[in-house]
mmCIF file of C-alpha atoms in Angstrom:
data_model
loop_
_atom_site.group_PDB
_atom_site.id
_atom_site.type_symbol
_atom_site.label_atom_id
_atom_site.label_comp_id
_atom_site.label_asym_id
_atom_site.label_seq_id
_atom_site.Cartn_x
_atom_site.Cartn_y
_atom_site.Cartn_z
ATOM 1 C CA MET A 1 93.733 99.078 80.429
ATOM 2 C CA LYS A 2 94.519 96.751 83.263
ATOM 3 C CA VAL A 3 97.637 95.795 85.239
ATOM 4 C CA ALA A 4 97.936 92.833 87.592
ATOM 5 C CA ILE A 5 99.730 93.522 90.858
ATOM 6 C CA ILE A 6 100.794 90.292 92.513
ATOM 7 C CA MET A 7 102.413 90.246 95.920
ATOM 8 C CA GLY A 8 104.067 87.278 97.539
ATOM 9 C CA SER A 9 102.586 88.083 100.948
ATOM 10 C CA LYS A 10 99.801 90.264 102.325
ATOM 11 C CA SER A 11 102.484 92.022 104.367
ATOM 12 C CA ASP A 12 103.611 93.626 101.064
ATOM 13 C CA LEU A 13 100.289 95.474 100.723
ATOM 14 C CA GLU A 14 101.540 98.829 102.023
ATOM 15 C CA VAL A 15 104.256 98.963 99.358
ATOM 16 C CA VAL A 16 102.175 97.633 96.453
ATOM 17 C CA SER A 17 99.302 99.981 97.276
ATOM 18 C CA LYS A 18 101.541 102.806 96.077
ATOM 19 C CA ALA A 19 101.755 101.094 92.677
ATOM 20 C CA ALA A 20 97.963 100.821 92.521
ATOM 21 C CA GLU A 21 97.607 104.499 93.464
ATOM 22 C CA ALA A 22 100.064 105.533 90.750
ATOM 23 C CA LEU A 23 98.204 103.482 88.151
ATOM 24 C CA GLU A 24 94.882 104.968 89.256
ATOM 25 C CA GLN A 25 96.144 108.522 88.763
ATOM 26 C CA PHE A 26 96.910 107.635 85.128
ATOM 27 C CA GLY A 27 93.482 106.053 84.601
ATOM 28 C CA ILE A 28 94.699 102.447 84.644
ATOM 29 C CA GLU A 29 92.811 99.697 86.435
ATOM 30 C CA ALA A 30 94.799 97.528 88.839
ATOM 31 C CA GLU A 31 93.871 94.154 90.250
ATOM 32 C CA MET A 32 95.826 93.115 93.345
ATOM 33 C CA ARG A 33 96.378 89.479 94.294
ATOM 34 C CA VAL A 34 98.394 87.573 96.902
ATOM 35 C CA MET A 35 100.181 84.553 95.434
ATOM 36 C CA SER A 36 103.421 82.874 96.369
ATOM 37 C CA ALA A 37 105.915 81.386 93.940
ATOM 38 C CA HIS A 38 106.769 78.805 96.596
ATOM 39 C CA ARG A 39 103.526 78.188 98.491
ATOM 40 C CA THR A 40 100.991 78.519 95.645
ATOM 41 C CA PRO A 41 102.935 77.861 92.431
ATOM 42 C CA ASN A 42 99.960 76.286 90.639
ATOM 43 C CA GLU A 43 97.796 79.333 91.343
ATOM 44 C CA VAL A 44 100.523 81.640 90.060
ATOM 45 C CA MET A 45 100.914 79.593 86.894
ATOM 46 C CA SER A 46 97.162 79.441 86.297
ATOM 47 C CA PHE A 47 96.627 83.174 86.847
ATOM 48 C CA VAL A 48 99.568 84.252 84.715
ATOM 49 C CA ALA A 49 98.835 81.790 81.897
ATOM 50 C CA LYS A 50 95.405 83.452 81.518
ATOM 51 C CA ALA A 51 96.520 87.038 82.237
ATOM 52 C CA GLU A 52 96.611 88.234 78.646
ATOM 53 C CA GLU A 53 93.315 86.515 77.852
ATOM 54 C CA ASN A 54 91.815 88.239 80.932
ATOM 55 C CA GLY A 55 92.775 91.688 79.662
ATOM 56 C CA PHE A 56 95.974 92.365 81.584
ATOM 57 C CA GLU A 57 98.663 94.271 79.690
ATOM 58 C CA ALA A 58 101.456 94.220 82.281
ATOM 59 C CA VAL A 59 102.243 92.628 85.631
ATOM 60 C CA ILE A 60 103.842 94.148 88.701
ATOM 61 C CA ALA A 61 105.243 91.407 90.943
ATOM 62 C CA ALA A 62 106.329 92.263 94.479
ATOM 63 C CA ALA A 63 108.445 89.902 96.530
ATOM 64 C CA GLY A 64 110.930 89.919 99.368
ATOM 65 C CA LYS A 65 113.795 87.704 100.479
ATOM 66 C CA ALA A 66 114.432 85.072 97.764
ATOM 67 C CA ALA A 67 112.032 87.071 95.553
ATOM 68 C CA HIS A 68 111.352 84.403 92.957
ATOM 69 C CA LEU A 69 107.816 85.568 92.173
ATOM 70 C CA PRO A 70 108.653 88.067 89.384
ATOM 71 C CA GLY A 71 110.855 85.538 87.582
ATOM 72 C CA VAL A 72 108.316 82.750 87.878
ATOM 73 C CA ILE A 73 105.655 85.064 86.482
ATOM 74 C CA ALA A 74 107.926 86.114 83.607
ATOM 75 C CA ALA A 75 108.467 82.440 82.762
ATOM 76 C CA PHE A 76 104.741 82.023 82.056
ATOM 77 C CA THR A 77 103.984 85.181 80.050
ATOM 78 C CA VAL A 78 105.360 87.499 77.400
ATOM 79 C CA LEU A 79 103.587 90.444 79.041
ATOM 80 C CA PRO A 80 105.951 93.009 80.563
ATOM 81 C CA VAL A 81 106.786 92.059 84.145
ATOM 82 C CA ILE A 82 107.978 94.690 86.590
ATOM 83 C CA GLY A 83 109.707 93.345 89.666
ATOM 84 C CA LEU A 84 109.170 95.240 92.896
ATOM 85 C CA PRO A 85 111.708 94.162 95.535
ATOM 86 C CA ILE A 86 110.360 94.355 99.070
ATOM 87 C CA LYS A 87 112.574 95.359 101.979
ATOM 88 C CA SER A 88 113.060 92.386 104.243
ATOM 89 C CA SER A 89 114.630 92.063 107.661
ATOM 90 C CA PHE A 90 117.689 90.495 106.055
ATOM 91 C CA MET A 91 119.972 92.775 104.013
ATOM 92 C CA ASP A 92 117.333 95.571 103.847
ATOM 93 C CA GLY A 93 115.913 94.236 100.589
ATOM 94 C CA PHE A 94 119.232 94.081 98.745
ATOM 95 C CA ASP A 95 118.774 90.303 98.570
ATOM 96 C CA SER A 96 115.346 90.805 96.972
ATOM 97 C CA LEU A 97 116.721 93.332 94.501
ATOM 98 C CA LEU A 98 119.492 90.999 93.359
ATOM 99 C CA SER A 99 117.117 88.039 93.106
ATOM 100 C CA ILE A 100 114.812 89.982 90.793
ATOM 101 C CA VAL A 101 117.358 91.793 88.665
ATOM 102 C CA GLN A 102 119.560 88.737 87.963
ATOM 103 C CA MET A 103 117.251 86.998 85.490
ATOM 104 C CA PRO A 104 118.597 84.569 82.895
ATOM 105 C CA SER A 105 118.917 85.666 79.292
ATOM 106 C CA GLY A 106 115.612 85.566 77.441
ATOM 107 C CA ILE A 107 113.333 86.043 80.482
ATOM 108 C CA PRO A 108 113.719 89.716 81.446
ATOM 109 C CA VAL A 109 112.086 91.376 84.420
ATOM 110 C CA ALA A 110 112.197 95.172 84.646
ATOM 111 C CA THR A 111 113.126 96.104 88.204
ATOM 112 C CA VAL A 112 112.497 99.184 90.320
ATOM 113 C CA ALA A 113 114.008 100.248 93.627
ATOM 114 C CA VAL A 114 113.457 98.376 96.863
ATOM 115 C CA ASN A 115 109.975 99.365 98.124
ATOM 116 C CA GLY A 116 109.572 101.492 94.962
ATOM 117 C CA GLY A 117 105.860 100.867 94.565
ATOM 118 C CA ASP A 118 105.156 104.278 93.077
ATOM 119 C CA ASN A 119 107.832 103.835 90.409
ATOM 120 C CA ALA A 120 106.506 100.355 89.580
ATOM 121 C CA GLY A 121 103.119 101.899 88.857
ATOM 122 C CA ILE A 122 104.627 104.772 86.876
ATOM 123 C CA LEU A 123 106.778 102.370 84.832
ATOM 124 C CA ALA A 124 103.721 100.250 84.037
ATOM 125 C CA ALA A 125 101.929 103.427 82.921
ATOM 126 C CA GLN A 126 104.886 104.344 80.704
ATOM 127 C CA ILE A 127 104.808 100.893 79.103
ATOM 128 C CA LEU A 128 101.067 101.180 78.439
ATOM 129 C CA SER A 129 101.491 104.751 77.145
ATOM 130 C CA VAL A 130 103.036 103.318 73.983
ATOM 131 C CA LYS A 131 99.571 101.994 73.130
ATOM 132 C CA TYR A 132 97.361 104.554 74.897
ATOM 133 C CA PRO A 133 97.948 108.237 74.008
ATOM 134 C CA GLU A 134 95.725 109.402 76.881
ATOM 135 C CA VAL A 135 98.088 107.737 79.366
ATOM 136 C CA ARG A 136 101.055 109.378 77.634
ATOM 137 C CA GLU A 137 99.371 112.791 78.033
ATOM 138 C CA ARG A 138 98.698 112.138 81.736
ATOM 139 C CA LEU A 139 102.359 111.178 82.179
ATOM 140 C CA LYS A 140 103.455 114.415 80.506
ATOM 141 C CA ALA A 141 101.180 116.403 82.828
ATOM 142 C CA PHE A 142 102.550 114.457 85.819
ATOM 143 C CA ARG A 143 106.126 115.314 84.819
ATOM 144 C CA GLU A 144 105.236 118.967 84.287
ATOM 145 C CA LYS A 145 103.656 119.118 87.753
ATOM 146 C CA MET A 146 106.823 117.647 89.266
ATOM 147 C CA ARG A 147 108.892 120.256 87.402
ATOM 148 C CA GLN A 148 106.662 123.071 88.649
ATOM 149 C CA ASP A 149 106.890 121.772 92.227
ATOM 150 C CA VAL A 150 110.700 121.798 92.103
ATOM 151 C CA VAL A 151 110.770 125.286 90.568
ATOM 152 C CA ALA A 152 108.417 126.522 93.304
ATOM 153 C CA ALA A 153 110.546 124.879 96.017
ATOM 154 C CA ASP A 154 113.664 126.496 94.566
ATOM 155 C CA ALA A 155 111.964 129.890 94.493
ATOM 156 C CA SER A 156 110.883 129.546 98.120
ATOM 157 C CA ILE A 157 114.455 128.724 99.167
ATOM 158 C CA GLN A 158 115.840 131.627 97.157
ATOM 159 C CA ASN A 159 113.339 133.976 98.818
ATOM 160 C CA LEU A 160 114.545 132.860 102.255
ATOM 161 C CA ARG A 161 118.056 134.093 101.482
ATOM 162 C CA LYS A 162 116.942 137.608 100.511
#
């Protein structure tokens, strides 16, 4: 099980690292790369054209501003592509979000929240869980832990009022 995480700039590393951490907790290997849809389009095309052959089963693509990287990647593969909009200095990442989510018919890109690296990793795990039951079980355990944490937080608040 392997997911490619491609960021348009090294400055995106802090956000995409959360995706890699999420994948790791579900037992999924992640390979991170820096490639630009505008500055290194040939490298993007070459990497993505061979992604399936190289064992990747999904791609997380992080980009800010014009945020063309996820769409360019989706144009070269039928693997699931998850767009991760990066908050930029202009419009707080709303421009990136709209650039990623507004794909033309036939070339979809799943999209998570601006700077939502953890959810990008979790979504990739959910996609792979269709094929890998062990990932599905880890996701169920993850959800149960979240539920228990909220129940415990609620109990602690209720105890404060007594």
